[in-house]
Amino acid sequence: MMYITRQHTISAAHRLFEYGGRCERLHGHNYKICLTLAAGSLNELGMVLDFGDVKKLLFSALDEAWDHKTLLFSKDPLLLALEPILQDGSLCSVPFNPTAENMAAYLATTFFPKLLRATGVDTQVCVHAVTVYETDNNCATWQRSAD
């Protein structure tokens, strides 16, 4: 297997629904997202995928979906309270409590694979790992299990 990794930064607000601690309050991070793609062999140009294509095809969609947005769990009552006030597209309902762990798992198992299929990228290219850094010191990683 050959692996490539590209990093990308987004800014977003979130809160941890029913957490009971400080992070239950609305707050923000400059998230660093590290995406590792894998392929069993290289393409005709000797690449897993061009790094520019990773940015253009995958991270531009992430920017559109989450950058400068407020990520709230779809079951969070704050989402319903804010919807009538914030009608500028800055609210983003996600199907999970927006922890770094859940964000990494969602990006790795749903968001990025769907984009890879939709953009017609070589079918042998797959998501191997996604790491979400909330801060320089705190991150969560989802990694594909060995087959």
Short mmCIF file of C-alpha atoms in Angstrom, two decimals:
data_model
loop_
_atom_site.label_atom_id
_atom_site.label_comp_id
_atom_site.label_asym_id
_atom_site.label_seq_id
_atom_site.Cartn_x
_atom_site.Cartn_y
_atom_site.Cartn_z
CA MET A 1 0.00 0.00 0.00
CA MET A 2 1.02 3.59 -0.63
CA TYR A 3 -0.30 6.44 1.50
CA ILE A 4 -0.52 10.20 1.05
CA THR A 5 -1.58 12.74 3.66
CA ARG A 6 -2.83 16.27 3.18
CA GLN A 7 -3.61 18.75 5.96
CA HIS A 8 -6.27 21.42 5.86
CA THR A 9 -7.53 23.99 8.36
CA ILE A 10 -11.09 25.15 8.97
CA SER A 11 -12.58 27.42 11.60
CA ALA A 12 -15.84 26.33 13.20
CA ALA A 13 -17.88 26.66 16.35
CA HIS A 14 -19.52 23.78 18.17
CA ARG A 15 -20.72 22.62 21.53
CA LEU A 16 -20.97 19.19 23.08
CA PHE A 17 -24.63 18.44 23.68
CA GLU A 18 -25.42 17.12 27.19
CA TYR A 19 -21.72 17.09 28.10
CA GLY A 20 -22.04 18.81 31.46
CA GLY A 21 -18.67 20.56 31.33
CA ARG A 22 -17.17 23.69 29.81
CA CYS A 23 -17.38 22.31 26.29
CA GLU A 24 -21.17 22.26 26.50
CA ARG A 25 -20.93 26.01 25.97
CA LEU A 26 -20.75 27.26 22.40
CA HIS A 27 -17.09 27.83 21.47
CA GLY A 28 -14.82 27.58 18.44
CA HIS A 29 -11.63 26.03 17.16
CA ASN A 30 -9.25 26.32 14.25
CA TYR A 31 -9.49 22.65 13.35
CA LYS A 32 -6.66 20.97 11.49
CA ILE A 33 -7.90 18.03 9.44
CA CYS A 34 -5.36 15.46 8.24
CA LEU A 35 -6.65 13.12 5.54
CA THR A 36 -4.64 10.02 4.62
CA LEU A 37 -5.58 8.24 1.41
CA ALA A 38 -4.34 4.79 0.43
CA ALA A 39 -4.00 2.85 -2.80
CA GLY A 40 -2.72 -0.62 -3.57
CA SER A 41 -0.80 0.71 -6.56
CA LEU A 42 0.09 4.07 -8.05
CA ASN A 43 -1.68 5.61 -11.03
CA GLU A 44 -0.03 6.05 -14.44
CA LEU A 45 1.69 9.23 -13.18
CA GLY A 46 3.14 7.46 -10.14
CA MET A 47 0.70 8.95 -7.62
CA VAL A 48 -2.01 7.79 -5.24
CA LEU A 49 -3.79 11.06 -6.09
CA ASP A 50 -2.47 14.51 -6.94
CA PHE A 51 -2.27 16.66 -3.78
CA GLY A 52 -3.91 19.51 -5.69
CA ASP A 53 -6.85 17.24 -6.51
CA VAL A 54 -7.19 16.32 -2.84
CA LYS A 55 -7.51 20.02 -2.07
CA LYS A 56 -9.80 20.79 -4.99
CA LEU A 57 -12.06 17.73 -4.82
CA LEU A 58 -12.22 17.01 -1.11
CA PHE A 59 -11.23 19.97 1.01
CA SER A 60 -13.16 22.54 -1.03
CA ALA A 61 -16.31 20.56 -0.20
CA LEU A 62 -15.32 20.49 3.47
CA ASP A 63 -14.87 24.27 3.39
CA GLU A 64 -18.35 24.64 1.94
CA ALA A 65 -19.89 22.30 4.50
CA TRP A 66 -18.12 23.24 7.76
CA ASP A 67 -15.74 26.21 7.47
CA HIS A 68 -16.91 29.26 9.43
CA LYS A 69 -20.05 27.37 10.45
CA THR A 70 -21.59 26.45 13.79
CA LEU A 71 -21.73 22.64 14.00
CA LEU A 72 -24.57 21.42 16.19
CA PHE A 73 -25.89 17.92 16.83
CA SER A 74 -29.24 17.47 15.08
CA LYS A 75 -30.80 16.57 18.47
CA ASP A 76 -29.46 19.72 20.18
CA PRO A 77 -32.32 22.11 21.09
CA LEU A 78 -29.94 25.04 20.53
CA LEU A 79 -30.10 24.25 16.81
CA LEU A 80 -33.86 24.83 16.77
CA ALA A 81 -33.49 27.98 18.84
CA LEU A 82 -30.85 29.47 16.53
CA GLU A 83 -32.43 28.55 13.17
CA PRO A 84 -34.89 31.49 13.11
CA ILE A 85 -32.14 33.92 14.11
CA LEU A 86 -29.23 32.72 11.97
CA GLN A 87 -30.59 32.36 8.46
CA ASP A 88 -27.28 33.15 6.77
CA GLY A 89 -26.19 29.54 6.23
CA SER A 90 -23.83 29.57 9.19
CA LEU A 91 -25.64 26.78 11.07
CA CYS A 92 -24.78 23.20 10.21
CA SER A 93 -26.75 20.30 11.63
CA VAL A 94 -24.63 17.15 11.98
CA PRO A 95 -25.93 13.63 12.78
CA PHE A 96 -23.60 13.25 15.76
CA ASN A 97 -22.42 15.10 18.85
CA PRO A 98 -19.55 17.17 17.35
CA THR A 99 -16.62 15.74 19.30
CA ALA A 100 -13.27 15.45 17.54
CA GLU A 101 -13.73 11.67 17.61
CA ASN A 102 -17.15 11.79 15.95
CA MET A 103 -15.98 14.35 13.42
CA ALA A 104 -13.01 12.16 12.41
CA ALA A 105 -15.22 9.06 12.10
CA TYR A 106 -17.86 10.88 10.05
CA LEU A 107 -15.32 12.43 7.69
CA ALA A 108 -13.55 9.09 7.23
CA THR A 109 -16.57 6.81 6.81
CA THR A 110 -19.16 9.07 5.18
CA PHE A 111 -18.08 12.51 3.97
CA PHE A 112 -14.78 11.83 2.14
CA PRO A 113 -15.75 8.38 0.71
CA LYS A 114 -18.94 9.86 -0.75
CA LEU A 115 -16.91 12.63 -2.41
CA LEU A 116 -14.34 10.17 -3.76
CA ARG A 117 -17.13 8.16 -5.41
CA ALA A 118 -18.92 11.25 -6.74
CA THR A 119 -15.79 12.74 -8.31
CA GLY A 120 -14.85 9.53 -10.10
CA VAL A 121 -11.48 9.15 -8.41
CA ASP A 122 -9.82 5.80 -9.07
CA THR A 123 -11.85 3.19 -7.19
CA GLN A 124 -8.72 1.72 -5.58
CA VAL A 125 -8.13 4.98 -3.65
CA CYS A 126 -9.67 4.82 -0.18
CA VAL A 127 -9.64 6.76 3.05
CA HIS A 128 -7.07 5.20 5.37
CA ALA A 129 -7.19 7.70 8.25
CA VAL A 130 -8.57 11.06 9.32
CA THR A 131 -7.18 13.05 12.23
CA VAL A 132 -9.05 16.05 13.62
CA TYR A 133 -7.02 18.45 15.74
CA GLU A 134 -9.09 20.74 17.96
CA THR A 135 -5.91 22.34 19.26
CA ASP A 136 -2.19 21.75 18.77
CA ASN A 137 -2.32 19.42 21.78
CA ASN A 138 -5.61 17.56 21.27
CA CYS A 139 -6.65 15.37 18.38
CA ALA A 140 -8.66 12.28 17.51
CA THR A 141 -7.87 9.80 14.75
CA TRP A 142 -10.07 7.35 12.88
CA GLN A 143 -8.03 4.68 11.09
CA ARG A 144 -9.15 1.88 8.80
CA SER A 145 -8.75 -1.57 10.34
CA ALA A 146 -6.40 -4.00 8.67
CA ASP A 147 -8.39 -6.17 6.27
#
